[in-house]
mmCIF file of C-alpha atoms and ligand atoms in Angstrom:
data_model
loop_
_atom_site.group_PDB
_atom_site.id
_atom_site.type_symbol
_atom_site.label_atom_id
_atom_site.label_comp_id
_atom_site.label_asym_id
_atom_site.label_seq_id
_atom_site.Cartn_x
_atom_site.Cartn_y
_atom_site.Cartn_z
ATOM 1 C CA MET A 156 20.341 13.611 -1.357
ATOM 2 C CA ILE A 157 21.752 17.018 -0.516
ATOM 3 C CA ILE A 158 24.097 17.547 2.427
ATOM 4 C CA ILE A 159 24.199 21.123 3.658
ATOM 5 C CA LEU A 160 27.338 21.986 5.616
ATOM 6 C CA LYS A 161 27.650 24.485 8.444
ATOM 7 C CA SER A 162 28.934 27.941 7.504
ATOM 8 C CA GLU A 163 31.990 27.425 9.749
ATOM 9 C CA VAL A 164 32.805 23.966 8.301
ATOM 10 C CA THR A 165 36.551 23.293 7.930
ATOM 11 C CA ASP A 166 38.259 21.808 4.858
ATOM 12 C CA ASP A 167 39.091 18.687 6.856
ATOM 13 C CA GLN A 168 35.445 18.210 7.761
ATOM 14 C CA VAL A 169 34.378 18.640 4.108
ATOM 15 C CA ALA A 170 36.962 16.055 3.068
ATOM 16 C CA HIS A 171 35.689 13.684 5.773
ATOM 17 C CA VAL A 172 32.067 13.947 4.589
ATOM 18 C CA ILE A 173 33.135 13.285 0.982
ATOM 19 C CA GLU A 174 35.164 10.308 2.138
ATOM 20 C CA ARG A 175 32.133 8.851 3.939
ATOM 21 C CA VAL A 176 29.925 9.305 0.860
ATOM 22 C CA GLU A 177 32.465 7.751 -1.505
ATOM 23 C CA ALA A 178 33.091 4.827 0.829
ATOM 24 C CA LEU A 179 29.460 3.824 0.160
ATOM 25 C CA GLY A 180 30.122 3.689 -3.578
ATOM 26 C CA LEU A 181 28.376 7.014 -4.250
ATOM 27 C CA ARG A 182 29.605 10.188 -5.915
ATOM 28 C CA ALA A 183 29.884 13.484 -4.057
ATOM 29 C CA HIS A 184 29.431 16.733 -5.937
ATOM 30 C CA LEU A 185 30.855 19.669 -3.959
ATOM 31 C CA SER A 186 29.425 23.136 -4.478
ATOM 32 C CA ARG A 187 30.908 26.083 -2.553
ATOM 33 C CA GLY A 188 28.702 29.180 -2.271
ATOM 34 C CA THR A 189 29.465 32.506 -0.607
ATOM 35 C CA TYR A 190 27.756 31.534 2.657
ATOM 36 C CA ARG A 191 27.216 27.805 2.458
ATOM 37 C CA THR A 192 28.852 24.740 1.018
ATOM 38 C CA ILE A 193 26.668 21.865 -0.115
ATOM 39 C CA ILE A 194 27.387 18.327 -1.282
ATOM 40 C CA GLY A 195 25.089 16.654 -3.779
ATOM 41 C CA VAL A 196 25.122 12.881 -3.424
ATOM 42 C CA ILE A 197 24.706 10.982 -6.687
ATOM 43 C CA GLY A 198 23.746 7.289 -6.678
ATOM 44 C CA ASP A 199 21.355 5.011 -4.820
ATOM 45 C CA GLU A 200 19.910 7.119 -2.022
ATOM 46 C CA GLN A 201 18.862 4.013 -0.108
ATOM 47 C CA LYS A 202 22.540 3.223 0.532
ATOM 48 C CA ILE A 203 23.087 6.440 2.385
ATOM 49 C CA SER A 204 19.686 7.067 3.990
ATOM 50 C CA ALA A 205 20.493 4.670 6.807
ATOM 51 C CA GLU A 206 23.715 6.537 7.647
ATOM 52 C CA PRO A 207 23.551 9.000 10.536
ATOM 53 C CA LEU A 208 24.984 11.785 8.387
ATOM 54 C CA ARG A 209 23.618 14.561 10.584
ATOM 55 C CA ALA A 210 25.966 13.337 13.305
ATOM 56 C CA ILE A 211 29.110 14.103 11.276
ATOM 57 C CA PRO A 212 30.872 17.282 12.492
ATOM 58 C CA GLY A 213 30.319 20.177 10.097
ATOM 59 C CA VAL A 214 26.992 18.860 8.718
ATOM 60 C CA HIS A 215 24.096 21.293 9.129
ATOM 61 C CA ASP A 216 21.281 19.360 7.441
ATOM 62 C CA VAL A 217 20.595 16.427 5.137
ATOM 63 C CA ILE A 218 17.763 16.678 2.641
ATOM 64 C CA PRO A 219 16.598 13.519 0.890
ATOM 65 C CA VAL A 220 15.467 14.013 -2.687
ATOM 66 C CA LEU A 221 13.415 10.824 -2.905
ATOM 67 C CA PRO A 222 10.658 9.874 -0.437
ATOM 68 C CA PRO A 223 11.639 7.283 2.200
ATOM 69 C CA TYR A 224 8.816 4.992 1.036
ATOM 70 C CA LYS A 225 10.406 3.630 -2.103
ATOM 71 C CA LEU A 226 8.039 0.800 -3.104
ATOM 72 C CA ALA A 227 4.894 2.764 -2.274
ATOM 73 C CA SER A 228 5.979 5.832 -4.222
ATOM 74 C CA ARG A 229 4.783 7.037 -7.610
ATOM 75 C CA GLU A 230 8.406 7.199 -8.735
ATOM 76 C CA ALA A 231 8.704 3.435 -8.299
ATOM 77 C CA HIS A 232 5.403 2.730 -10.039
ATOM 78 C CA PRO A 233 3.968 5.576 -12.139
ATOM 79 C CA GLN A 234 0.739 3.747 -13.057
ATOM 80 C CA PRO A 235 -1.988 3.345 -10.407
ATOM 81 C CA SER A 236 -2.034 -0.132 -8.878
ATOM 82 C CA ILE A 237 -5.205 -2.178 -9.233
ATOM 83 C CA ILE A 238 -5.779 -4.532 -6.312
ATOM 84 C CA ASP A 239 -7.862 -7.665 -6.814
ATOM 85 C CA VAL A 240 -9.949 -8.803 -3.856
ATOM 86 C CA SER A 241 -11.293 -12.200 -4.957
ATOM 87 C CA GLY A 242 -12.515 -10.718 -8.221
ATOM 88 C CA VAL A 243 -13.396 -7.198 -7.038
ATOM 89 C CA LYS A 244 -10.983 -4.643 -8.420
ATOM 90 C CA ILE A 245 -9.920 -1.586 -6.448
ATOM 91 C CA GLY A 246 -8.057 1.314 -8.080
ATOM 92 C CA GLY A 247 -7.466 2.497 -11.637
ATOM 93 C CA GLY A 248 -11.113 3.564 -12.040
ATOM 94 C CA ASN A 249 -12.635 0.685 -10.035
ATOM 95 C CA LEU A 250 -14.420 1.635 -6.827
ATOM 96 C CA ALA A 251 -14.662 -0.570 -3.738
ATOM 97 C CA MET A 252 -17.969 -0.358 -1.904
ATOM 98 C CA ILE A 253 -17.199 -1.952 1.444
ATOM 99 C CA ALA A 254 -20.119 -2.224 3.845
ATOM 100 C CA GLY A 255 -21.331 -4.212 6.814
ATOM 101 C CA PRO A 256 -21.633 -4.054 10.578
ATOM 102 C CA CYS A 257 -18.807 -2.829 12.796
ATOM 103 C CA ALA A 258 -18.695 -6.196 14.580
ATOM 104 C CA VAL A 259 -19.725 -9.616 13.344
ATOM 105 C CA GLU A 260 -22.964 -10.512 15.103
ATOM 106 C CA ASP A 261 -25.346 -13.468 15.124
ATOM 107 C CA ARG A 262 -26.353 -15.280 11.946
ATOM 108 C CA GLU A 263 -29.750 -13.604 11.685
ATOM 109 C CA ARG A 264 -28.229 -10.095 11.846
ATOM 110 C CA MET A 265 -25.463 -11.010 9.424
ATOM 111 C CA ASP A 266 -27.963 -12.405 6.927
ATOM 112 C CA ALA A 267 -30.174 -9.336 7.171
ATOM 113 C CA ILE A 268 -27.267 -6.879 6.784
ATOM 114 C CA GLY A 269 -25.444 -8.954 4.152
ATOM 115 C CA SER A 270 -28.484 -9.230 1.928
ATOM 116 C CA ALA A 271 -29.323 -5.531 2.351
ATOM 117 C CA VAL A 272 -25.857 -4.206 1.482
ATOM 118 C CA LYS A 273 -25.586 -6.579 -1.456
ATOM 119 C CA ALA A 274 -28.922 -5.319 -2.801
ATOM 120 C CA ALA A 275 -27.763 -1.733 -2.249
ATOM 121 C CA GLY A 276 -24.663 -2.254 -4.413
ATOM 122 C CA ALA A 277 -21.858 -3.111 -1.983
ATOM 123 C CA ASN A 278 -19.140 -5.278 -3.520
ATOM 124 C CA ILE A 279 -17.207 -6.260 -0.354
ATOM 125 C CA PHE A 280 -18.743 -7.246 2.998
ATOM 126 C CA ARG A 281 -17.089 -6.196 6.258
ATOM 127 C CA GLY A 282 -17.378 -7.132 9.926
ATOM 128 C CA GLY A 283 -14.935 -7.313 12.822
ATOM 129 C CA ALA A 284 -14.427 -10.591 14.676
ATOM 130 C CA PHE A 285 -11.592 -9.077 16.745
ATOM 131 C CA LYS A 286 -12.541 -5.607 17.931
ATOM 132 C CA PRO A 287 -9.948 -3.045 19.077
ATOM 133 C CA ARG A 288 -11.822 -1.341 21.919
ATOM 134 C CA THR A 289 -10.559 1.513 24.068
ATOM 135 C CA SER A 290 -12.071 -0.174 27.111
ATOM 136 C CA PRO A 291 -11.157 -3.740 28.046
ATOM 137 C CA TYR A 292 -14.753 -4.080 29.322
ATOM 138 C CA ALA A 293 -16.330 -3.217 25.941
ATOM 139 C CA TYR A 294 -17.419 -5.891 23.476
ATOM 140 C CA GLN A 295 -14.286 -7.594 22.096
ATOM 141 C CA GLY A 296 -15.752 -9.591 19.198
ATOM 142 C CA MET A 297 -16.616 -13.222 18.485
ATOM 143 C CA GLY A 298 -13.151 -14.412 17.479
ATOM 144 C CA GLU A 299 -12.940 -17.442 15.173
ATOM 145 C CA GLU A 300 -16.717 -18.078 15.431
ATOM 146 C CA GLY A 301 -17.161 -14.586 14.012
ATOM 147 C CA LEU A 302 -14.744 -15.271 11.164
ATOM 148 C CA LYS A 303 -16.794 -18.351 10.216
ATOM 149 C CA LEU A 304 -20.043 -16.391 10.263
ATOM 150 C CA LEU A 305 -18.539 -13.600 8.176
ATOM 151 C CA ARG A 306 -17.222 -16.098 5.625
ATOM 152 C CA GLU A 307 -20.580 -17.882 5.429
ATOM 153 C CA THR A 308 -22.437 -14.614 4.955
ATOM 154 C CA GLY A 309 -20.022 -13.469 2.258
ATOM 155 C CA ASP A 310 -20.437 -16.769 0.428
ATOM 156 C CA LYS A 311 -24.203 -16.683 0.763
ATOM 157 C CA PHE A 312 -24.447 -13.293 -0.900
ATOM 158 C CA GLY A 313 -21.494 -13.608 -3.268
ATOM 159 C CA LEU A 314 -19.404 -10.917 -1.578
ATOM 160 C CA PRO A 315 -15.688 -11.108 -0.712
ATOM 161 C CA VAL A 316 -15.112 -10.291 2.961
ATOM 162 C CA VAL A 317 -12.716 -8.030 4.835
ATOM 163 C CA THR A 318 -12.022 -8.266 8.547
ATOM 164 C CA GLU A 319 -9.498 -6.904 11.023
ATOM 165 C CA VAL A 320 -6.544 -8.718 12.532
ATOM 166 C CA MET A 321 -4.971 -7.253 15.674
ATOM 167 C CA ASP A 322 -2.411 -9.843 16.650
ATOM 168 C CA PRO A 323 0.419 -11.344 14.556
ATOM 169 C CA ARG A 324 -0.398 -14.746 16.061
ATOM 170 C CA PHE A 325 -3.856 -14.689 14.407
ATOM 171 C CA VAL A 326 -2.827 -13.595 10.908
ATOM 172 C CA GLU A 327 -2.753 -17.141 9.626
ATOM 173 C CA MET A 328 -6.227 -17.831 11.049
ATOM 174 C CA VAL A 329 -7.760 -14.640 9.643
ATOM 175 C CA GLU A 330 -6.134 -15.277 6.274
ATOM 176 C CA ARG A 331 -7.932 -18.636 6.099
ATOM 177 C CA TYR A 332 -11.379 -17.003 6.292
ATOM 178 C CA ALA A 333 -10.980 -13.533 4.790
ATOM 179 C CA ASP A 334 -10.478 -12.267 1.248
ATOM 180 C CA MET A 335 -8.866 -9.083 2.553
ATOM 181 C CA ILE A 336 -7.164 -8.380 5.876
ATOM 182 C CA GLN A 337 -7.756 -5.095 7.675
ATOM 183 C CA ILE A 338 -5.118 -3.380 9.784
ATOM 184 C CA GLY A 339 -7.016 -0.964 11.997
ATOM 185 C CA ALA A 340 -6.054 2.595 12.852
ATOM 186 C CA ARG A 341 -4.749 1.617 16.292
ATOM 187 C CA ASN A 342 -2.365 -0.902 14.762
ATOM 188 C CA MET A 343 -1.086 1.107 11.809
ATOM 189 C CA GLN A 344 2.351 1.232 13.409
ATOM 190 C CA ASN A 345 2.367 -2.248 14.898
ATOM 191 C CA PHE A 346 5.418 -3.165 12.877
ATOM 192 C CA SER A 347 5.490 -6.859 13.721
ATOM 193 C CA LEU A 348 1.851 -7.119 12.595
ATOM 194 C CA LEU A 349 2.646 -5.234 9.355
ATOM 195 C CA THR A 350 5.572 -7.573 8.704
ATOM 196 C CA GLU A 351 3.343 -10.597 9.276
ATOM 197 C CA VAL A 352 0.586 -9.463 6.884
ATOM 198 C CA GLY A 353 3.328 -8.517 4.432
ATOM 199 C CA ARG A 354 4.237 -12.192 4.282
ATOM 200 C CA CYS A 355 0.715 -13.409 3.607
ATOM 201 C CA LYS A 356 -1.021 -13.757 0.261
ATOM 202 C CA LYS A 357 -4.188 -11.758 0.917
ATOM 203 C CA PRO A 358 -4.688 -8.071 0.047
ATOM 204 C CA VAL A 359 -4.402 -5.713 3.005
ATOM 205 C CA LEU A 360 -6.651 -2.771 3.897
ATOM 206 C CA LEU A 361 -4.369 -0.427 5.842
ATOM 207 C CA LYS A 362 -6.173 2.254 7.832
ATOM 208 C CA ARG A 363 -4.480 5.523 8.703
ATOM 209 C CA GLY A 364 -3.663 5.851 12.390
ATOM 210 C CA MET A 365 -5.592 8.573 14.160
ATOM 211 C CA SER A 366 -2.384 10.501 14.925
ATOM 212 C CA ALA A 367 -0.435 9.425 11.865
ATOM 213 C CA THR A 368 0.839 11.718 9.150
ATOM 214 C CA VAL A 369 0.395 10.815 5.493
ATOM 215 C CA GLU A 370 4.098 9.943 5.403
ATOM 216 C CA ASP A 371 3.641 7.625 8.417
ATOM 217 C CA LEU A 372 0.820 5.882 6.551
ATOM 218 C CA LEU A 373 2.951 5.390 3.453
ATOM 219 C CA MET A 374 5.871 4.132 5.561
ATOM 220 C CA SER A 375 3.547 1.536 7.112
ATOM 221 C CA ALA A 376 2.457 0.481 3.618
ATOM 222 C CA GLU A 377 6.155 0.194 2.796
ATOM 223 C CA TYR A 378 6.557 -2.373 5.617
ATOM 224 C CA ILE A 379 3.934 -4.594 3.965
ATOM 225 C CA LEU A 380 5.250 -4.093 0.421
ATOM 226 C CA SER A 381 8.824 -4.760 1.479
ATOM 227 C CA GLN A 382 7.812 -8.229 2.683
ATOM 228 C CA GLY A 383 6.556 -9.123 -0.781
ATOM 229 C CA ASN A 384 2.821 -8.416 -0.478
ATOM 230 C CA SER A 385 2.092 -5.850 -3.179
ATOM 231 C CA SER A 386 -1.680 -5.764 -2.600
ATOM 232 C CA VAL A 387 -2.194 -2.841 -0.252
ATOM 233 C CA VAL A 388 -5.196 -0.495 -0.169
ATOM 234 C CA LEU A 389 -4.927 2.583 2.042
ATOM 235 C CA CYS A 390 -7.843 4.046 3.997
ATOM 236 C CA GLU A 391 -8.409 7.577 5.303
ATOM 237 C CA ARG A 392 -10.604 7.257 8.405
ATOM 238 C CA GLY A 393 -10.096 10.591 10.135
ATOM 239 C CA VAL A 394 -7.484 11.891 12.520
ATOM 240 C CA LYS A 395 -7.723 13.261 16.071
ATOM 241 C CA SER A 396 -8.703 16.889 16.395
ATOM 242 C CA PHE A 397 -9.603 19.437 19.055
ATOM 243 C CA ASP A 398 -13.209 19.555 17.869
ATOM 244 C CA LYS A 399 -15.556 17.120 19.582
ATOM 245 C CA ALA A 400 -18.377 17.814 17.087
ATOM 246 C CA THR A 401 -17.251 14.861 14.995
ATOM 247 C CA ARG A 402 -15.623 11.624 16.155
ATOM 248 C CA ASN A 403 -12.470 12.414 14.167
ATOM 249 C CA LEU A 404 -11.420 15.002 11.601
ATOM 250 C CA PHE A 405 -12.031 13.725 8.066
ATOM 251 C CA ASP A 406 -8.858 14.626 6.162
ATOM 252 C CA VAL A 407 -10.186 14.639 2.621
ATOM 253 C CA ALA A 408 -7.124 16.504 1.340
ATOM 254 C CA SER A 409 -5.012 13.479 2.263
ATOM 255 C CA VAL A 410 -6.829 11.480 -0.420
ATOM 256 C CA ALA A 411 -5.768 13.826 -3.218
ATOM 257 C CA LEU A 412 -2.320 14.093 -1.639
ATOM 258 C CA VAL A 413 -1.780 10.325 -1.503
ATOM 259 C CA LYS A 414 -2.897 10.028 -5.138
ATOM 260 C CA GLY A 415 0.042 12.207 -6.127
ATOM 261 C CA LEU A 416 2.576 10.493 -3.851
ATOM 262 C CA SER A 417 1.675 6.839 -4.281
ATOM 263 C CA HIS A 418 0.362 4.341 -6.821
ATOM 264 C CA LEU A 419 -1.596 2.506 -4.122
ATOM 265 C CA PRO A 420 -5.387 2.834 -4.085
ATOM 266 C CA ILE A 421 -6.876 4.822 -1.220
ATOM 267 C CA ILE A 422 -10.456 4.577 0.018
ATOM 268 C CA VAL A 423 -12.348 6.661 2.575
ATOM 269 C CA ASP A 424 -14.174 5.586 5.727
ATOM 270 C CA PRO A 425 -16.625 8.364 6.570
ATOM 271 C CA SER A 426 -18.188 6.211 9.327
ATOM 272 C CA HIS A 427 -15.170 6.314 11.640
ATOM 273 C CA ALA A 428 -14.077 9.713 10.321
ATOM 274 C CA THR A 429 -17.280 11.461 11.401
ATOM 275 C CA GLY A 430 -19.073 9.059 13.750
ATOM 276 C CA ARG A 431 -22.321 10.663 12.580
ATOM 277 C CA PRO A 432 -24.803 9.105 10.126
ATOM 278 C CA ASP A 433 -25.999 12.560 9.032
ATOM 279 C CA LEU A 434 -22.486 13.472 7.813
ATOM 280 C CA ILE A 435 -21.550 10.167 6.199
ATOM 281 C CA PRO A 436 -23.205 10.705 2.773
ATOM 282 C CA ALA A 437 -21.575 14.118 2.215
ATOM 283 C CA CYS A 438 -18.141 12.864 3.285
ATOM 284 C CA ALA A 439 -18.445 9.703 1.170
ATOM 285 C CA LEU A 440 -19.155 11.839 -1.897
ATOM 286 C CA ALA A 441 -16.384 14.300 -1.005
ATOM 287 C CA GLY A 442 -13.960 11.383 -0.770
ATOM 288 C CA VAL A 443 -14.896 10.047 -4.199
ATOM 289 C CA ALA A 444 -14.727 13.572 -5.661
ATOM 290 C CA ALA A 445 -11.211 13.911 -4.185
ATOM 291 C CA GLY A 446 -10.151 10.753 -6.031
ATOM 292 C CA ALA A 447 -10.845 7.958 -3.546
ATOM 293 C CA ASP A 448 -10.958 4.442 -4.971
ATOM 294 C CA GLY A 449 -13.795 3.367 -2.750
ATOM 295 C CA VAL A 450 -15.911 3.964 0.304
ATOM 296 C CA HIS A 451 -16.078 1.976 3.526
ATOM 297 C CA ILE A 452 -19.312 2.418 5.484
ATOM 298 C CA GLU A 453 -20.750 0.681 8.542
ATOM 299 C CA VAL A 454 -24.335 -0.456 8.053
ATOM 300 C CA HIS A 455 -26.700 -2.032 10.585
ATOM 301 C CA ASP A 456 -30.367 -2.911 10.297
ATOM 302 C CA CYS A 457 -30.975 -2.148 13.968
ATOM 303 C CA PRO A 458 -28.283 0.299 15.176
ATOM 304 C CA GLU A 459 -29.692 0.488 18.705
ATOM 305 C CA ARG A 460 -28.920 -3.202 19.131
ATOM 306 C CA ALA A 461 -25.492 -3.152 17.454
ATOM 307 C CA LYS A 462 -22.668 -4.689 19.504
ATOM 308 C CA SER A 463 -20.362 -1.800 18.592
ATOM 309 C CA ASP A 464 -20.453 1.549 16.776
ATOM 310 C CA GLY A 465 -24.277 1.466 16.528
ATOM 311 C CA PRO A 466 -24.684 5.260 16.727
ATOM 312 C CA GLN A 467 -22.632 5.772 13.552
ATOM 313 C CA ALA A 468 -24.234 3.005 11.480
ATOM 314 C CA LEU A 469 -26.312 3.807 8.415
ATOM 315 C CA LEU A 470 -29.602 1.970 7.960
ATOM 316 C CA PRO A 471 -29.686 -0.228 4.822
ATOM 317 C CA GLN A 472 -32.031 2.223 3.069
ATOM 318 C CA GLN A 473 -29.700 5.147 3.830
ATOM 319 C CA TYR A 474 -26.783 3.126 2.528
ATOM 320 C CA ALA A 475 -28.649 2.331 -0.689
ATOM 321 C CA GLU A 476 -29.202 6.064 -1.223
ATOM 322 C CA VAL A 477 -25.500 6.852 -0.714
ATOM 323 C CA VAL A 478 -24.460 4.145 -3.174
ATOM 324 C CA ALA A 479 -26.906 5.518 -5.765
ATOM 325 C CA GLN A 480 -25.358 8.976 -5.360
ATOM 326 C CA ILE A 481 -21.806 7.614 -5.526
ATOM 327 C CA ARG A 482 -22.728 5.764 -8.707
ATOM 328 C CA LYS A 483 -23.788 9.035 -10.342
ATOM 329 C CA LEU A 484 -20.643 10.807 -9.206
ATOM 330 C CA ALA A 485 -18.481 7.904 -10.370
ATOM 331 C CA GLU A 486 -19.952 8.244 -13.850
ATOM 332 C CA LEU A 487 -18.796 11.843 -13.966
ATOM 333 C CA PHE A 488 -15.223 10.649 -13.360
ATOM 334 C CA SER A 489 -15.572 7.612 -15.687
ATOM 335 C CA LYS A 490 -15.223 5.224 -12.753
ATOM 336 C CA THR A 491 -17.250 2.120 -12.003
ATOM 337 C CA ILE A 492 -18.317 0.095 -8.998
ATOM 338 C CA SER A 493 -17.242 -3.376 -10.033
ATOM 339 C CA ALA A 494 -19.822 -6.086 -9.515
ATOM 340 C CA PRO A 495 -18.627 -8.910 -7.232
ATOM 341 C CA PRO A 496 -18.143 -12.046 -9.356
ATOM 342 C CA ALA A 497 -19.950 -14.579 -7.171
ATOM 343 C CA ALA A 498 -18.142 -17.500 -8.776
ATOM 344 C CA ALA A 499 -14.754 -16.197 -7.637
ATOM 345 C CA VAL A 500 -15.750 -16.192 -3.976
ATOM 346 C CA LYS A 501 -15.157 -19.614 -2.501
ATOM 347 C CA SER A 502 -15.800 -20.933 0.955
ATOM 348 C CA LYS A 503 -12.552 -21.232 2.924
ATOM 349 C CA THR A 504 -14.036 -23.096 5.865
HETATM 350 C C1 PEP B 801 -13.433 -0.659 12.257
HETATM 351 O O1 PEP B 801 -13.270 -0.687 11.029
HETATM 352 O O2 PEP B 801 -14.428 -1.127 12.828
HETATM 353 C C2 PEP B 801 -12.441 0.054 13.086
HETATM 354 C C3 PEP B 801 -12.260 -0.259 14.362
HETATM 355 O O3 PEP B 801 -11.837 1.038 12.410
HETATM 356 P P1 PEP B 801 -10.609 1.995 12.828
HETATM 357 O O4 PEP B 801 -9.438 1.105 13.000
HETATM 358 O O5 PEP B 801 -10.505 2.919 11.652
HETATM 359 O O6 PEP B 801 -11.022 2.705 14.093
HETATM 360 MN MN1 MN B 802 -16.390 0.346 13.812
#
């Protein structure tokens, strides 16, 4: 950490800053320039980052050298992390192909969509039983009944399942049915929810908030990691923008950026990022080309009857075409879509 002092700083103030640094068991290295004096702090930056140094008289600015997300950073873990979702590996050259309806629906729909995405090459099945809707009057999801249906469908087709949890009180319930727990964009900074999933044993799919910076996303991952759950997969799903042409603004650069900053896998969700089936294939491929460790796409066999997000759903045939293209691109980067090991997926109900 570097402490930059004000040009008019007094000797007493300099001595006071040094005293504060040394009281924390750290070393202060004073460097007096013609116009500015700076203090380099040597030692564990964590010890001092919590101190309100900017409030000390004579301090102009404080510049951390290390990122504030310690456990999520590349410095802490130079090799890419590989996350295991009931036998499906994500990261380190293994691509997740997550697909399914936005919301869990009736058994017939789930069977039709589950079998279609499995045949198309998906390795994880998705579906929301608790839906975060902007309107309280919109479809809210099936709750525990939906979790059971999702689990049954996953088991039937040999696919691990991922589903969203919105409330810390339901983490334990969702954990019983799901192989992976999703934290949706709207809850990325629900810190009590992050703490709760950090204490559970299942991998977490953490979606970027629609107004969150990349640093915010990594800080939210840090909440989960700091509770002891090291299985976190990040997801870029678009951020708010001024342009109404797409549902959100797909920030593909964030994928390459996160790869440099963190060891955690990051996948892309072109469904929520664009909201438009015609743009999903291009953005899925762009994500993989940028280094994404997987693609999350909403698929429905009858979008006009979907309970939520029907207009952005791909038809099973369209999804199969995207997966075929991703497979070719993956080969170019020596990556693979791991096959779901059916034997590893057990019924939790
Ligand atoms: C979803 O996955 O259906 C969802 C609601 O996503 P997001 O949180 O990214 O909007
Ligand atoms: Mn959705």
